[in-house]
Amino acid sequence: MELQLNKDLQMDIDSCCSSSNERKSHHTDATKKNLVTRLNRIEGQIRGIKGLIEKDTYCDDVITQISAAQSALNGVAKMLLENHLKECVVDRINEGDLEVLDEVIVTIQKLMKK
């Protein structure tokens, strides 16, 4: 029952997001720059991990680097979620759109799976 409810909710969200009124975030330039900088650093970490594997680096050392990259990605997700809650979600609630709460719940569930 819960699985079907989640699928129905995701379909509602997907259809909502794919409408002609596609929503966009409203990050400041400073926030965008911070996010892009973090993602560029993570991209470098991933390339480094690939290099470690190509060099047959000891598995434990590679796993440590993978863990660091995952933590960095989690940091980006937390930053995005915080901004999303403070800006997008608040705006939509103020507009009377309470469906955004279901969307946030699904998003948090996705983040907690990891």
PDB file of N, CA and C in Angstrom:
ATOM      1  N   MET A   1       0.832  -1.192   0.000  1.00  0.00           N
ATOM      2  CA  MET A   1       0.000   0.000   0.000  1.00  0.00           C
ATOM      3  C   MET A   1       0.873   1.250   0.000  1.00  0.00           C
ATOM      4  N   GLU A   2       1.883   1.287   0.911  1.00  0.00           N
ATOM      5  CA  GLU A   2       2.753   2.462   1.003  1.00  0.00           C
ATOM      6  C   GLU A   2       3.548   2.642  -0.282  1.00  0.00           C
ATOM      7  N   LEU A   3       4.007   1.522  -0.865  1.00  0.00           N
ATOM      8  CA  LEU A   3       4.773   1.582  -2.103  1.00  0.00           C
ATOM      9  C   LEU A   3       3.928   2.182  -3.215  1.00  0.00           C
ATOM     10  N   GLN A   4       2.675   1.752  -3.322  1.00  0.00           N
ATOM     11  CA  GLN A   4       1.792   2.286  -4.348  1.00  0.00           C
ATOM     12  C   GLN A   4       1.542   3.766  -4.115  1.00  0.00           C
ATOM     13  N   LEU A   5       1.366   4.175  -2.858  1.00  0.00           N
ATOM     14  CA  LEU A   5       1.152   5.578  -2.525  1.00  0.00           C
ATOM     15  C   LEU A   5       2.357   6.405  -2.953  1.00  0.00           C
ATOM     16  N   ASN A   6       3.579   5.904  -2.682  1.00  0.00           N
ATOM     17  CA  ASN A   6       4.789   6.612  -3.088  1.00  0.00           C
ATOM     18  C   ASN A   6       4.883   6.716  -4.607  1.00  0.00           C
ATOM     19  N   LYS A   7       4.513   5.640  -5.339  1.00  0.00           N
ATOM     20  CA  LYS A   7       4.544   5.677  -6.802  1.00  0.00           C
ATOM     21  C   LYS A   7       3.549   6.697  -7.327  1.00  0.00           C
ATOM     22  N   ASP A   8       2.333   6.709  -6.745  1.00  0.00           N
ATOM     23  CA  ASP A   8       1.322   7.676  -7.163  1.00  0.00           C
ATOM     24  C   ASP A   8       1.794   9.096  -6.900  1.00  0.00           C
ATOM     25  N   LEU A   9       2.384   9.313  -5.740  1.00  0.00           N
ATOM     26  CA  LEU A   9       2.890  10.627  -5.378  1.00  0.00           C
ATOM     27  C   LEU A   9       3.994  11.048  -6.330  1.00  0.00           C
ATOM     28  N   GLN A  10       4.906  10.131  -6.657  1.00  0.00           N
ATOM     29  CA  GLN A  10       6.000  10.462  -7.570  1.00  0.00           C
ATOM     30  C   GLN A  10       5.455  10.787  -8.947  1.00  0.00           C
ATOM     31  N   MET A  11       4.418  10.056  -9.402  1.00  0.00           N
ATOM     32  CA  MET A  11       3.832  10.349 -10.705  1.00  0.00           C
ATOM     33  C   MET A  11       3.211  11.736 -10.704  1.00  0.00           C
ATOM     34  N   ASP A  12       2.546  12.101  -9.592  1.00  0.00           N
ATOM     35  CA  ASP A  12       1.971  13.442  -9.488  1.00  0.00           C
ATOM     36  C   ASP A  12       3.056  14.498  -9.554  1.00  0.00           C
ATOM     37  N   ILE A  13       4.143  14.269  -8.843  1.00  0.00           N
ATOM     38  CA  ILE A  13       5.238  15.227  -8.833  1.00  0.00           C
ATOM     39  C   ILE A  13       5.876  15.305 -10.207  1.00  0.00           C
ATOM     40  N   ASP A  14       6.110  14.153 -10.835  1.00  0.00           N
ATOM     41  CA  ASP A  14       6.726  14.136 -12.161  1.00  0.00           C
ATOM     42  C   ASP A  14       5.852  14.882 -13.165  1.00  0.00           C
ATOM     43  N   SER A  15       4.540  14.638 -13.125  1.00  0.00           N
ATOM     44  CA  SER A  15       3.669  15.311 -14.078  1.00  0.00           C
ATOM     45  C   SER A  15       3.607  16.803 -13.771  1.00  0.00           C
ATOM     46  N   CYS A  16       3.679  17.151 -12.513  1.00  0.00           N
ATOM     47  CA  CYS A  16       3.676  18.556 -12.126  1.00  0.00           C
ATOM     48  C   CYS A  16       4.935  19.244 -12.644  1.00  0.00           C
ATOM     49  N   CYS A  17       6.064  18.588 -12.500  1.00  0.00           N
ATOM     50  CA  CYS A  17       7.341  19.200 -12.880  1.00  0.00           C
ATOM     51  C   CYS A  17       7.535  19.255 -14.383  1.00  0.00           C
ATOM     52  N   SER A  18       6.848  18.406 -15.122  1.00  0.00           N
ATOM     53  CA  SER A  18       7.063  18.371 -16.561  1.00  0.00           C
ATOM     54  C   SER A  18       6.062  19.243 -17.316  1.00  0.00           C
ATOM     55  N   SER A  19       5.292  20.026 -16.605  1.00  0.00           N
ATOM     56  CA  SER A  19       4.311  20.886 -17.260  1.00  0.00           C
ATOM     57  C   SER A  19       5.012  22.036 -17.960  1.00  0.00           C
ATOM     58  N   SER A  20       4.243  22.807 -18.704  1.00  0.00           N
ATOM     59  CA  SER A  20       4.829  23.939 -19.416  1.00  0.00           C
ATOM     60  C   SER A  20       5.258  25.044 -18.455  1.00  0.00           C
ATOM     61  N   ASN A  21       4.792  24.998 -17.224  1.00  0.00           N
ATOM     62  CA  ASN A  21       5.185  25.973 -16.207  1.00  0.00           C
ATOM     63  C   ASN A  21       6.365  25.440 -15.404  1.00  0.00           C
ATOM     64  N   GLU A  22       7.389  24.983 -16.094  1.00  0.00           N
ATOM     65  CA  GLU A  22       8.536  24.371 -15.432  1.00  0.00           C
ATOM     66  C   GLU A  22       9.137  25.328 -14.414  1.00  0.00           C
ATOM     67  N   ARG A  23       9.292  24.822 -13.196  1.00  0.00           N
ATOM     68  CA  ARG A  23       9.841  25.645 -12.120  1.00  0.00           C
ATOM     69  C   ARG A  23      11.353  25.681 -12.221  1.00  0.00           C
ATOM     70  N   LYS A  24      11.911  26.754 -11.715  1.00  0.00           N
ATOM     71  CA  LYS A  24      13.358  26.895 -11.665  1.00  0.00           C
ATOM     72  C   LYS A  24      13.735  27.346 -10.271  1.00  0.00           C
ATOM     73  N   SER A  25      14.968  27.043  -9.893  1.00  0.00           N
ATOM     74  CA  SER A  25      15.459  27.513  -8.604  1.00  0.00           C
ATOM     75  C   SER A  25      15.801  28.990  -8.725  1.00  0.00           C
ATOM     76  N   HIS A  26      15.915  29.623  -7.588  1.00  0.00           N
ATOM     77  CA  HIS A  26      16.320  31.022  -7.608  1.00  0.00           C
ATOM     78  C   HIS A  26      17.475  31.205  -6.629  1.00  0.00           C
ATOM     79  N   HIS A  27      18.614  30.601  -7.019  1.00  0.00           N
ATOM     80  CA  HIS A  27      19.822  30.731  -6.213  1.00  0.00           C
ATOM     81  C   HIS A  27      20.501  32.056  -6.534  1.00  0.00           C
ATOM     82  N   THR A  28      21.140  32.613  -5.526  1.00  0.00           N
ATOM     83  CA  THR A  28      21.938  33.802  -5.771  1.00  0.00           C
ATOM     84  C   THR A  28      23.166  33.398  -6.587  1.00  0.00           C
ATOM     85  N   ASP A  29      23.795  34.374  -7.183  1.00  0.00           N
ATOM     86  CA  ASP A  29      25.022  34.085  -7.942  1.00  0.00           C
ATOM     87  C   ASP A  29      26.092  33.500  -7.035  1.00  0.00           C
ATOM     88  N   ALA A  30      26.162  33.990  -5.794  1.00  0.00           N
ATOM     89  CA  ALA A  30      27.165  33.481  -4.845  1.00  0.00           C
ATOM     90  C   ALA A  30      26.896  32.015  -4.513  1.00  0.00           C
ATOM     91  N   THR A  31      25.626  31.660  -4.333  1.00  0.00           N
ATOM     92  CA  THR A  31      25.277  30.268  -4.036  1.00  0.00           C
ATOM     93  C   THR A  31      25.602  29.372  -5.221  1.00  0.00           C
ATOM     94  N   LYS A  32      25.252  29.815  -6.429  1.00  0.00           N
ATOM     95  CA  LYS A  32      25.573  29.028  -7.624  1.00  0.00           C
ATOM     96  C   LYS A  32      27.073  28.815  -7.740  1.00  0.00           C
ATOM     97  N   LYS A  33      27.832  29.885  -7.514  1.00  0.00           N
ATOM     98  CA  LYS A  33      29.292  29.782  -7.612  1.00  0.00           C
ATOM     99  C   LYS A  33      29.820  28.779  -6.586  1.00  0.00           C
ATOM    100  N   ASN A  34      29.293  28.837  -5.364  1.00  0.00           N
ATOM    101  CA  ASN A  34      29.708  27.917  -4.307  1.00  0.00           C
ATOM    102  C   ASN A  34      29.388  26.477  -4.705  1.00  0.00           C
ATOM    103  N   LEU A  35      28.189  26.243  -5.202  1.00  0.00           N
ATOM    104  CA  LEU A  35      27.789  24.889  -5.610  1.00  0.00           C
ATOM    105  C   LEU A  35      28.663  24.375  -6.756  1.00  0.00           C
ATOM    106  N   VAL A  36      28.896  25.210  -7.753  1.00  0.00           N
ATOM    107  CA  VAL A  36      29.714  24.795  -8.894  1.00  0.00           C
ATOM    108  C   VAL A  36      31.147  24.514  -8.454  1.00  0.00           C
ATOM    109  N   THR A  37      31.677  25.341  -7.560  1.00  0.00           N
ATOM    110  CA  THR A  37      33.031  25.115  -7.046  1.00  0.00           C
ATOM    111  C   THR A  37      33.119  23.780  -6.330  1.00  0.00           C
ATOM    112  N   ARG A  38      32.134  23.496  -5.486  1.00  0.00           N
ATOM    113  CA  ARG A  38      32.109  22.218  -4.773  1.00  0.00           C
ATOM    114  C   ARG A  38      32.011  21.049  -5.744  1.00  0.00           C
ATOM    115  N   LEU A  39      31.148  21.185  -6.748  1.00  0.00           N
ATOM    116  CA  LEU A  39      30.977  20.104  -7.724  1.00  0.00           C
ATOM    117  C   LEU A  39      32.230  19.909  -8.573  1.00  0.00           C
ATOM    118  N   ASN A  40      32.914  20.986  -8.904  1.00  0.00           N
ATOM    119  CA  ASN A  40      34.184  20.855  -9.633  1.00  0.00           C
ATOM    120  C   ASN A  40      35.213  20.103  -8.797  1.00  0.00           C
ATOM    121  N   ARG A  41      35.237  20.396  -7.499  1.00  0.00           N
ATOM    122  CA  ARG A  41      36.170  19.694  -6.604  1.00  0.00           C
ATOM    123  C   ARG A  41      35.813  18.209  -6.539  1.00  0.00           C
ATOM    124  N   ILE A  42      34.533  17.913  -6.453  1.00  0.00           N
ATOM    125  CA  ILE A  42      34.070  16.514  -6.403  1.00  0.00           C
ATOM    126  C   ILE A  42      34.421  15.809  -7.713  1.00  0.00           C
ATOM    127  N   GLU A  43      34.242  16.502  -8.822  1.00  0.00           N
ATOM    128  CA  GLU A  43      34.600  15.929 -10.123  1.00  0.00           C
ATOM    129  C   GLU A  43      36.083  15.556 -10.143  1.00  0.00           C
ATOM    130  N   GLY A  44      36.915  16.415  -9.576  1.00  0.00           N
ATOM    131  CA  GLY A  44      38.340  16.109  -9.480  1.00  0.00           C
ATOM    132  C   GLY A  44      38.601  14.909  -8.593  1.00  0.00           C
ATOM    133  N   GLN A  45      37.844  14.814  -7.494  1.00  0.00           N
ATOM    134  CA  GLN A  45      37.987  13.646  -6.616  1.00  0.00           C
ATOM    135  C   GLN A  45      37.642  12.366  -7.364  1.00  0.00           C
ATOM    136  N   ILE A  46      36.592  12.397  -8.150  1.00  0.00           N
ATOM    137  CA  ILE A  46      36.166  11.212  -8.901  1.00  0.00           C
ATOM    138  C   ILE A  46      37.238  10.818  -9.912  1.00  0.00           C
ATOM    139  N   ARG A  47      37.795  11.808 -10.601  1.00  0.00           N
ATOM    140  CA  ARG A  47      38.882  11.498 -11.542  1.00  0.00           C
ATOM    141  C   ARG A  47      40.072  10.899 -10.794  1.00  0.00           C
ATOM    142  N   GLY A  48      40.341  11.418  -9.597  1.00  0.00           N
ATOM    143  CA  GLY A  48      41.433  10.878  -8.787  1.00  0.00           C
ATOM    144  C   GLY A  48      41.176   9.436  -8.386  1.00  0.00           C
ATOM    145  N   ILE A  49      39.937   9.132  -8.035  1.00  0.00           N
ATOM    146  CA  ILE A  49      39.575   7.761  -7.670  1.00  0.00           C
ATOM    147  C   ILE A  49      39.777   6.829  -8.867  1.00  0.00           C
ATOM    148  N   LYS A  50      39.361   7.295 -10.036  1.00  0.00           N
ATOM    149  CA  LYS A  50      39.557   6.500 -11.253  1.00  0.00           C
ATOM    150  C   LYS A  50      41.046   6.222 -11.451  1.00  0.00           C
ATOM    151  N   GLY A  51      41.866   7.237 -11.251  1.00  0.00           N
ATOM    152  CA  GLY A  51      43.308   7.061 -11.382  1.00  0.00           C
ATOM    153  C   GLY A  51      43.864   6.072 -10.376  1.00  0.00           C
ATOM    154  N   LEU A  52      43.352   6.108  -9.145  1.00  0.00           N
ATOM    155  CA  LEU A  52      43.797   5.155  -8.127  1.00  0.00           C
ATOM    156  C   LEU A  52      43.494   3.723  -8.545  1.00  0.00           C
ATOM    157  N   ILE A  53      42.316   3.528  -9.109  1.00  0.00           N
ATOM    158  CA  ILE A  53      41.936   2.185  -9.559  1.00  0.00           C
ATOM    159  C   ILE A  53      42.826   1.747 -10.717  1.00  0.00           C
ATOM    160  N   GLU A  54      43.083   2.661 -11.649  1.00  0.00           N
ATOM    161  CA  GLU A  54      43.947   2.330 -12.789  1.00  0.00           C
ATOM    162  C   GLU A  54      45.368   1.986 -12.339  1.00  0.00           C
ATOM    163  N   LYS A  55      45.810   2.566 -11.202  1.00  0.00           N
ATOM    164  CA  LYS A  55      47.161   2.305 -10.687  1.00  0.00           C
ATOM    165  C   LYS A  55      47.199   1.132  -9.713  1.00  0.00           C
ATOM    166  N   ASP A  56      46.065   0.420  -9.587  1.00  0.00           N
ATOM    167  CA  ASP A  56      45.972  -0.716  -8.672  1.00  0.00           C
ATOM    168  C   ASP A  56      46.290  -0.326  -7.228  1.00  0.00           C
ATOM    169  N   THR A  57      45.809   0.823  -6.806  1.00  0.00           N
ATOM    170  CA  THR A  57      46.004   1.294  -5.433  1.00  0.00           C
ATOM    171  C   THR A  57      45.272   0.365  -4.482  1.00  0.00           C
ATOM    172  N   TYR A  58      45.817   0.214  -3.307  1.00  0.00           N
ATOM    173  CA  TYR A  58      45.236  -0.640  -2.265  1.00  0.00           C
ATOM    174  C   TYR A  58      43.760  -0.277  -2.054  1.00  0.00           C
ATOM    175  N   CYS A  59      42.908  -1.283  -2.023  1.00  0.00           N
ATOM    176  CA  CYS A  59      41.450  -1.103  -1.975  1.00  0.00           C
ATOM    177  C   CYS A  59      40.990  -0.187  -0.841  1.00  0.00           C
ATOM    178  N   ASP A  60      41.560  -0.361   0.339  1.00  0.00           N
ATOM    179  CA  ASP A  60      41.137   0.438   1.478  1.00  0.00           C
ATOM    180  C   ASP A  60      41.369   1.931   1.227  1.00  0.00           C
ATOM    181  N   ASP A  61      42.458   2.257   0.567  1.00  0.00           N
ATOM    182  CA  ASP A  61      42.751   3.652   0.241  1.00  0.00           C
ATOM    183  C   ASP A  61      41.744   4.213  -0.762  1.00  0.00           C
ATOM    184  N   VAL A  62      41.352   3.401  -1.723  1.00  0.00           N
ATOM    185  CA  VAL A  62      40.356   3.826  -2.714  1.00  0.00           C
ATOM    186  C   VAL A  62      39.009   4.034  -2.030  1.00  0.00           C
ATOM    187  N   ILE A  63      38.640   3.109  -1.158  1.00  0.00           N
ATOM    188  CA  ILE A  63      37.362   3.218  -0.440  1.00  0.00           C
ATOM    189  C   ILE A  63      37.330   4.479   0.407  1.00  0.00           C
ATOM    190  N   THR A  64      38.445   4.830   1.017  1.00  0.00           N
ATOM    191  CA  THR A  64      38.522   6.059   1.808  1.00  0.00           C
ATOM    192  C   THR A  64      38.253   7.277   0.930  1.00  0.00           C
ATOM    193  N   GLN A  65      38.814   7.279  -0.263  1.00  0.00           N
ATOM    194  CA  GLN A  65      38.590   8.400  -1.180  1.00  0.00           C
ATOM    195  C   GLN A  65      37.140   8.437  -1.680  1.00  0.00           C
ATOM    196  N   ILE A  66      36.550   7.281  -1.898  1.00  0.00           N
ATOM    197  CA  ILE A  66      35.143   7.213  -2.302  1.00  0.00           C
ATOM    198  C   ILE A  66      34.265   7.779  -1.194  1.00  0.00           C
ATOM    199  N   SER A  67      34.576   7.431   0.039  1.00  0.00           N
ATOM    200  CA  SER A  67      33.827   7.948   1.183  1.00  0.00           C
ATOM    201  C   SER A  67      33.910   9.470   1.257  1.00  0.00           C
ATOM    202  N   ALA A  68      35.094  10.008   0.999  1.00  0.00           N
ATOM    203  CA  ALA A  68      35.267  11.468   1.018  1.00  0.00           C
ATOM    204  C   ALA A  68      34.428  12.127  -0.079  1.00  0.00           C
ATOM    205  N   ALA A  69      34.390  11.522  -1.265  1.00  0.00           N
ATOM    206  CA  ALA A  69      33.596  12.072  -2.364  1.00  0.00           C
ATOM    207  C   ALA A  69      32.100  12.009  -2.043  1.00  0.00           C
ATOM    208  N   GLN A  70      31.670  10.904  -1.427  1.00  0.00           N
ATOM    209  CA  GLN A  70      30.264  10.787  -1.034  1.00  0.00           C
ATOM    210  C   GLN A  70      29.897  11.840  -0.006  1.00  0.00           C
ATOM    211  N   SER A  71      30.787  12.081   0.951  1.00  0.00           N
ATOM    212  CA  SER A  71      30.536  13.111   1.961  1.00  0.00           C
ATOM    213  C   SER A  71      30.430  14.491   1.327  1.00  0.00           C
ATOM    214  N   ALA A  72      31.293  14.745   0.342  1.00  0.00           N
ATOM    215  CA  ALA A  72      31.246  16.031  -0.349  1.00  0.00           C
ATOM    216  C   ALA A  72      29.933  16.196  -1.111  1.00  0.00           C
ATOM    217  N   LEU A  73      29.480  15.130  -1.770  1.00  0.00           N
ATOM    218  CA  LEU A  73      28.182  15.188  -2.465  1.00  0.00           C
ATOM    219  C   LEU A  73      27.037  15.401  -1.480  1.00  0.00           C
ATOM    220  N   ASN A  74      27.115  14.744  -0.318  1.00  0.00           N
ATOM    221  CA  ASN A  74      26.090  14.959   0.704  1.00  0.00           C
ATOM    222  C   ASN A  74      26.067  16.411   1.151  1.00  0.00           C
ATOM    223  N   GLY A  75      27.234  17.038   1.231  1.00  0.00           N
ATOM    224  CA  GLY A  75      27.305  18.448   1.598  1.00  0.00           C
ATOM    225  C   GLY A  75      26.601  19.329   0.576  1.00  0.00           C
ATOM    226  N   VAL A  76      26.778  19.020  -0.700  1.00  0.00           N
ATOM    227  CA  VAL A  76      26.091  19.763  -1.755  1.00  0.00           C
ATOM    228  C   VAL A  76      24.582  19.554  -1.634  1.00  0.00           C
ATOM    229  N   ALA A  77      24.167  18.322  -1.408  1.00  0.00           N
ATOM    230  CA  ALA A  77      22.737  18.024  -1.268  1.00  0.00           C
ATOM    231  C   ALA A  77      22.133  18.766  -0.077  1.00  0.00           C
ATOM    232  N   LYS A  78      22.853  18.811   1.042  1.00  0.00           N
ATOM    233  CA  LYS A  78      22.353  19.530   2.216  1.00  0.00           C
ATOM    234  C   LYS A  78      22.190  21.012   1.925  1.00  0.00           C
ATOM    235  N   MET A  79      23.170  21.576   1.238  1.00  0.00           N
ATOM    236  CA  MET A  79      23.094  22.994   0.899  1.00  0.00           C
ATOM    237  C   MET A  79      21.889  23.267  -0.007  1.00  0.00           C
ATOM    238  N   LEU A  80      21.710  22.415  -1.016  1.00  0.00           N
ATOM    239  CA  LEU A  80      20.574  22.572  -1.920  1.00  0.00           C
ATOM    240  C   LEU A  80      19.246  22.408  -1.183  1.00  0.00           C
ATOM    241  N   LEU A  81      19.174  21.415  -0.304  1.00  0.00           N
ATOM    242  CA  LEU A  81      17.940  21.181   0.437  1.00  0.00           C
ATOM    243  C   LEU A  81      17.617  22.368   1.341  1.00  0.00           C
ATOM    244  N   GLU A  82      18.626  22.887   2.017  1.00  0.00           N
ATOM    245  CA  GLU A  82      18.397  24.052   2.894  1.00  0.00           C
ATOM    246  C   GLU A  82      17.874  25.244   2.090  1.00  0.00           C
ATOM    247  N   ASN A  83      18.531  25.536   0.977  1.00  0.00           N
ATOM    248  CA  ASN A  83      18.073  26.646   0.138  1.00  0.00           C
ATOM    249  C   ASN A  83      16.684  26.390  -0.424  1.00  0.00           C
ATOM    250  N   HIS A  84      16.431  25.150  -0.809  1.00  0.00           N
ATOM    251  CA  HIS A  84      15.122  24.785  -1.353  1.00  0.00           C
ATOM    252  C   HIS A  84      14.029  25.027  -0.318  1.00  0.00           C
ATOM    253  N   LEU A  85      14.281  24.590   0.919  1.00  0.00           N
ATOM    254  CA  LEU A  85      13.285  24.782   1.977  1.00  0.00           C
ATOM    255  C   LEU A  85      13.052  26.258   2.276  1.00  0.00           C
ATOM    256  N   LYS A  86      14.136  27.020   2.355  1.00  0.00           N
ATOM    257  CA  LYS A  86      14.030  28.436   2.727  1.00  0.00           C
ATOM    258  C   LYS A  86      13.448  29.312   1.618  1.00  0.00           C
ATOM    259  N   GLU A  87      13.636  28.918   0.387  1.00  0.00           N
ATOM    260  CA  GLU A  87      13.196  29.751  -0.731  1.00  0.00           C
ATOM    261  C   GLU A  87      11.987  29.146  -1.450  1.00  0.00           C
ATOM    262  N   CYS A  88      12.230  28.081  -2.196  1.00  0.00           N
ATOM    263  CA  CYS A  88      11.196  27.505  -3.061  1.00  0.00           C
ATOM    264  C   CYS A  88       9.981  27.026  -2.276  1.00  0.00           C
ATOM    265  N   VAL A  89      10.236  26.260  -1.229  1.00  0.00           N
ATOM    266  CA  VAL A  89       9.123  25.678  -0.468  1.00  0.00           C
ATOM    267  C   VAL A  89       8.327  26.771   0.235  1.00  0.00           C
ATOM    268  N   VAL A  90       9.009  27.704   0.855  1.00  0.00           N
ATOM    269  CA  VAL A  90       8.316  28.800   1.541  1.00  0.00           C
ATOM    270  C   VAL A  90       7.481  29.594   0.544  1.00  0.00           C
ATOM    271  N   ASP A  91       8.047  29.893  -0.623  1.00  0.00           N
ATOM    272  CA  ASP A  91       7.298  30.637  -1.641  1.00  0.00           C
ATOM    273  C   ASP A  91       6.040  29.890  -2.062  1.00  0.00           C
ATOM    274  N   ARG A  92       6.170  28.594  -2.306  1.00  0.00           N
ATOM    275  CA  ARG A  92       5.018  27.823  -2.763  1.00  0.00           C
ATOM    276  C   ARG A  92       3.965  27.695  -1.675  1.00  0.00           C
ATOM    277  N   ILE A  93       4.384  27.559  -0.433  1.00  0.00           N
ATOM    278  CA  ILE A  93       3.406  27.508   0.669  1.00  0.00           C
ATOM    279  C   ILE A  93       2.685  28.844   0.770  1.00  0.00           C
ATOM    280  N   ASN A  94       3.433  29.935   0.649  1.00  0.00           N
ATOM    281  CA  ASN A  94       2.823  31.269   0.694  1.00  0.00           C
ATOM    282  C   ASN A  94       1.829  31.479  -0.440  1.00  0.00           C
ATOM    283  N   GLU A  95       2.042  30.785  -1.562  1.00  0.00           N
ATOM    284  CA  GLU A  95       1.111  30.842  -2.696  1.00  0.00           C
ATOM    285  C   GLU A  95      -0.077  29.906  -2.493  1.00  0.00           C
ATOM    286  N   GLY A  96      -0.075  29.156  -1.391  1.00  0.00           N
ATOM    287  CA  GLY A  96      -1.166  28.229  -1.107  1.00  0.00           C
ATOM    288  C   GLY A  96      -0.950  26.832  -1.659  1.00  0.00           C
ATOM    289  N   ASP A  97       0.215  26.556  -2.196  1.00  0.00           N
ATOM    290  CA  ASP A  97       0.517  25.255  -2.789  1.00  0.00           C
ATOM    291  C   ASP A  97       1.105  24.334  -1.715  1.00  0.00           C
ATOM    292  N   LEU A  98       0.240  23.596  -1.034  1.00  0.00           N
ATOM    293  CA  LEU A  98       0.687  22.707   0.033  1.00  0.00           C
ATOM    294  C   LEU A  98       1.190  21.367  -0.492  1.00  0.00           C
ATOM    295  N   GLU A  99       0.997  21.084  -1.781  1.00  0.00           N
ATOM    296  CA  GLU A  99       1.521  19.855  -2.369  1.00  0.00           C
ATOM    297  C   GLU A  99       3.039  19.817  -2.311  1.00  0.00           C
ATOM    298  N   VAL A 100       3.655  20.976  -2.172  1.00  0.00           N
ATOM    299  CA  VAL A 100       5.107  21.040  -2.093  1.00  0.00           C
ATOM    300  C   VAL A 100       5.622  20.247  -0.894  1.00  0.00           C
ATOM    301  N   LEU A 101       4.822  20.124   0.138  1.00  0.00           N
ATOM    302  CA  LEU A 101       5.237  19.361   1.318  1.00  0.00           C
ATOM    303  C   LEU A 101       5.411  17.890   0.975  1.00  0.00           C
ATOM    304  N   ASP A 102       4.513  17.337   0.169  1.00  0.00           N
ATOM    305  CA  ASP A 102       4.664  15.951  -0.276  1.00  0.00           C
ATOM    306  C   ASP A 102       5.919  15.794  -1.117  1.00  0.00           C
ATOM    307  N   GLU A 103       6.198  16.784  -1.953  1.00  0.00           N
ATOM    308  CA  GLU A 103       7.407  16.755  -2.780  1.00  0.00           C
ATOM    309  C   GLU A 103       8.657  16.730  -1.907  1.00  0.00           C
ATOM    310  N   VAL A 104       8.670  17.555  -0.862  1.00  0.00           N
ATOM    311  CA  VAL A 104       9.826  17.611   0.039  1.00  0.00           C
ATOM    312  C   VAL A 104      10.002  16.283   0.771  1.00  0.00           C
ATOM    313  N   ILE A 105       8.914  15.673   1.170  1.00  0.00           N
ATOM    314  CA  ILE A 105       8.993  14.385   1.857  1.00  0.00           C
ATOM    315  C   ILE A 105       9.640  13.341   0.950  1.00  0.00           C
ATOM    316  N   VAL A 106       9.228  13.293  -0.310  1.00  0.00           N
ATOM    317  CA  VAL A 106       9.808  12.346  -1.265  1.00  0.00           C
ATOM    318  C   VAL A 106      11.297  12.636  -1.456  1.00  0.00           C
ATOM    319  N   THR A 107      11.641  13.904  -1.552  1.00  0.00           N
ATOM    320  CA  THR A 107      13.046  14.290  -1.730  1.00  0.00           C
ATOM    321  C   THR A 107      13.886  13.859  -0.535  1.00  0.00           C
ATOM    322  N   ILE A 108      13.393  14.087   0.662  1.00  0.00           N
ATOM    323  CA  ILE A 108      14.125  13.692   1.869  1.00  0.00           C
ATOM    324  C   ILE A 108      14.246  12.175   1.933  1.00  0.00           C
ATOM    325  N   GLN A 109      13.199  11.452   1.548  1.00  0.00           N
ATOM    326  CA  GLN A 109      13.274  10.001   1.528  1.00  0.00           C
ATOM    327  C   GLN A 109      14.365   9.528   0.580  1.00  0.00           C
ATOM    328  N   LYS A 110      14.498  10.181  -0.559  1.00  0.00           N
ATOM    329  CA  LYS A 110      15.546   9.832  -1.525  1.00  0.00           C
ATOM    330  C   LYS A 110      16.922  10.054  -0.900  1.00  0.00           C
ATOM    331  N   LEU A 111      17.096  11.159  -0.219  1.00  0.00           N
ATOM    332  CA  LEU A 111      18.385  11.464   0.404  1.00  0.00           C
ATOM    333  C   LEU A 111      18.717  10.487   1.533  1.00  0.00           C
ATOM    334  N   MET A 112      17.707  10.047   2.245  1.00  0.00           N
ATOM    335  CA  MET A 112      17.940   9.166   3.395  1.00  0.00           C
ATOM    336  C   MET A 112      18.241   7.730   2.966  1.00  0.00           C
ATOM    337  N   LYS A 113      17.930   7.364   1.732  1.00  0.00           N
ATOM    338  CA  LYS A 113      18.230   6.018   1.231  1.00  0.00           C
ATOM    339  C   LYS A 113      19.725   5.798   1.134  1.00  0.00           C
ATOM    340  N   LYS A 114      20.456   6.863   1.010  1.00  0.00           N
ATOM    341  CA  LYS A 114      21.891   6.761   0.742  1.00  0.00           C
ATOM    342  C   LYS A 114      22.699   6.601   1.984  1.00  0.00           C
TER     343      LYS A 114
END
